[in-house]
PDB file of C-alpha atoms in Angstrom:
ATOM      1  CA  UNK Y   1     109.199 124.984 102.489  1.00 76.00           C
ATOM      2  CA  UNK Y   2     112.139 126.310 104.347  1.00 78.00           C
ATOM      3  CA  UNK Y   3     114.489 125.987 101.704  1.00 79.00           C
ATOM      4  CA  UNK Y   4     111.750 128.201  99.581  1.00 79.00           C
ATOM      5  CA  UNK Y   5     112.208 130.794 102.300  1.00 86.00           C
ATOM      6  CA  UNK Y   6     109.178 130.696 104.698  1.00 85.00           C
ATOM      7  CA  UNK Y   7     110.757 130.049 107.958  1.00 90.00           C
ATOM      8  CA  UNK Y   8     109.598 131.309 111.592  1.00 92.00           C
ATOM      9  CA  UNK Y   9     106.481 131.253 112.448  1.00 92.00           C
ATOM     10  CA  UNK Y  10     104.901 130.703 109.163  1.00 90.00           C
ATOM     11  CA  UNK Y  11     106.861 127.797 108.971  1.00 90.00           C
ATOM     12  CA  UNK Y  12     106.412 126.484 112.246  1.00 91.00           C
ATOM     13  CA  UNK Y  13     102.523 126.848 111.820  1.00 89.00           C
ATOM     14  CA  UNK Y  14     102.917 124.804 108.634  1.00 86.00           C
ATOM     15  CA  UNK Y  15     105.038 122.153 110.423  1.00 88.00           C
ATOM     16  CA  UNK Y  16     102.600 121.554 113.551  1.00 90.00           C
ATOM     17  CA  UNK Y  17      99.447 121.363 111.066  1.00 87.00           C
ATOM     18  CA  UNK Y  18     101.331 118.503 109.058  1.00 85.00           C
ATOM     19  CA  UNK Y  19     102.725 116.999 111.692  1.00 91.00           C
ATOM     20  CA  UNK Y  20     101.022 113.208 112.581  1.00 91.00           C
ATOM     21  CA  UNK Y  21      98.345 113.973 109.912  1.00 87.00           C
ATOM     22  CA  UNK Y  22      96.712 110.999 107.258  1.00 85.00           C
ATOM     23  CA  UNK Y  23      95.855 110.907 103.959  1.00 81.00           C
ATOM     24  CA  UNK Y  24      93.518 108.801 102.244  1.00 78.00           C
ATOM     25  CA  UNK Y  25      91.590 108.245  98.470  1.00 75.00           C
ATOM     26  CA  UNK Y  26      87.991 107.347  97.507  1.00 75.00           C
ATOM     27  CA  UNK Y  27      87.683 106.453  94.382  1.00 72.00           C
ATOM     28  CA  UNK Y  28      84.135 107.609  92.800  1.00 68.00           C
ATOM     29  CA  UNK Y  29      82.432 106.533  89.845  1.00 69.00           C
ATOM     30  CA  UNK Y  30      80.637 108.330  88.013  1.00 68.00           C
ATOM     31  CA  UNK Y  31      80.861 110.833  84.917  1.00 68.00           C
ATOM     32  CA  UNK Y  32      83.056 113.910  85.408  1.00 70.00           C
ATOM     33  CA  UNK Y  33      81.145 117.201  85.421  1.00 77.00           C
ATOM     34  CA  UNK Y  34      81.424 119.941  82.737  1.00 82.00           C
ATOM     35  CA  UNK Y  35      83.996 118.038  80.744  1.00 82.00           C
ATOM     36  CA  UNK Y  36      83.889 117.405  76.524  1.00 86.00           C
ATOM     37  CA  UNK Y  37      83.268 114.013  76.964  1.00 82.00           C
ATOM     38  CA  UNK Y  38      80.890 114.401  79.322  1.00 82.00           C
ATOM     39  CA  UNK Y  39      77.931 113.632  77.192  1.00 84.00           C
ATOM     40  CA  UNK Y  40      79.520 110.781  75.825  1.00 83.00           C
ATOM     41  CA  UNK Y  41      80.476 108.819  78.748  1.00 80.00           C
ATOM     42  CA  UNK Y  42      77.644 109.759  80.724  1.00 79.00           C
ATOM     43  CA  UNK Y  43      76.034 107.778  77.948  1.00 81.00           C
ATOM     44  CA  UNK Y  44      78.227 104.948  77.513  1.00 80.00           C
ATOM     45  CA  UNK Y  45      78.096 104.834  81.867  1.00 76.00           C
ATOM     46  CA  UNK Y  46      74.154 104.611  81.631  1.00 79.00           C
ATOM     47  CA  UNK Y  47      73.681 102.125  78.637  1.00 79.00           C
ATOM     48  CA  UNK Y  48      73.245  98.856  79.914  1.00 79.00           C
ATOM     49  CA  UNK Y  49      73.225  99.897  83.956  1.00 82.00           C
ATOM     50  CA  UNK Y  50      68.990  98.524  83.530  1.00 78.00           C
ATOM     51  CA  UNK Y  51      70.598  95.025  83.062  1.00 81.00           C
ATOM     52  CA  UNK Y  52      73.267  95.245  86.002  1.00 81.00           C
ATOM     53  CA  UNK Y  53      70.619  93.804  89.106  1.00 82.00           C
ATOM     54  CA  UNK Y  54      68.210  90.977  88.797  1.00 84.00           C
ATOM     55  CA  UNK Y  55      66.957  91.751  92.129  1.00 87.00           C
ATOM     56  CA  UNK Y  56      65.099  94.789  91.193  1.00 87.00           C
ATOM     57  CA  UNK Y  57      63.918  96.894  88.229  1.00 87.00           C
ATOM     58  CA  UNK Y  58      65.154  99.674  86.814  1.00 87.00           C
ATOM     59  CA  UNK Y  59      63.431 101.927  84.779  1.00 86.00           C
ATOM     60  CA  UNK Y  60      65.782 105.322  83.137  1.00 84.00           C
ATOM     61  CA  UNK Y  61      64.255 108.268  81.844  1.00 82.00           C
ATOM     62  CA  UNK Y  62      66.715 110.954  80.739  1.00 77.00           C
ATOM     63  CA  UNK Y  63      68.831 110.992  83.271  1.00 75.00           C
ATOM     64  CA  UNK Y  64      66.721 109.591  85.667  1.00 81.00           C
ATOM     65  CA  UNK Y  65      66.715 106.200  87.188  1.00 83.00           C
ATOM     66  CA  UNK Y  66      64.025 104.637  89.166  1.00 86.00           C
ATOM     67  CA  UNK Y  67      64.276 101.430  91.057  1.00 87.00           C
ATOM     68  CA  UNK Y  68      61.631  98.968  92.411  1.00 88.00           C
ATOM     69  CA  UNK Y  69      61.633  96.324  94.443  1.00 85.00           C
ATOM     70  CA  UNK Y  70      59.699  92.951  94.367  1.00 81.00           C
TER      71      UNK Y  70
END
């Protein structure tokens, strides 16, 4: 950022926020939102996610799941 030509305080605000600070990175699952493909992996996602448990049911409508218990 110096190099770029903020320097001062600007710069010294930037280096005090960064300083001793973590990163990290979930990974989700899921479909992304508003995309082309959207449709298509939504469906490909939900296709055989009724057969994934044995421990419960799991009954889809649209894009609606609801699961029961024994």
């Amino acid at each position: 950022m110096y190099s770029y030509g903020i320097q001062g305080t600007v710069f010294n605000w930037f280096k005090t926020y960064l300083t001793n600070r973590k990163q990290y990175v979930t990974i989700d699952c899921g479909v992304p939102q508003g995309s082309v493909l959207g449709p298509l992996l939504f469906l490909i996602y939900m296709d055989d996610i009724q057969y994934c448990s044995r421990d419960c049911n799991l009954y889809l409508f649209a894009d609606d799941i609801n699961v029961l218990l024994p």
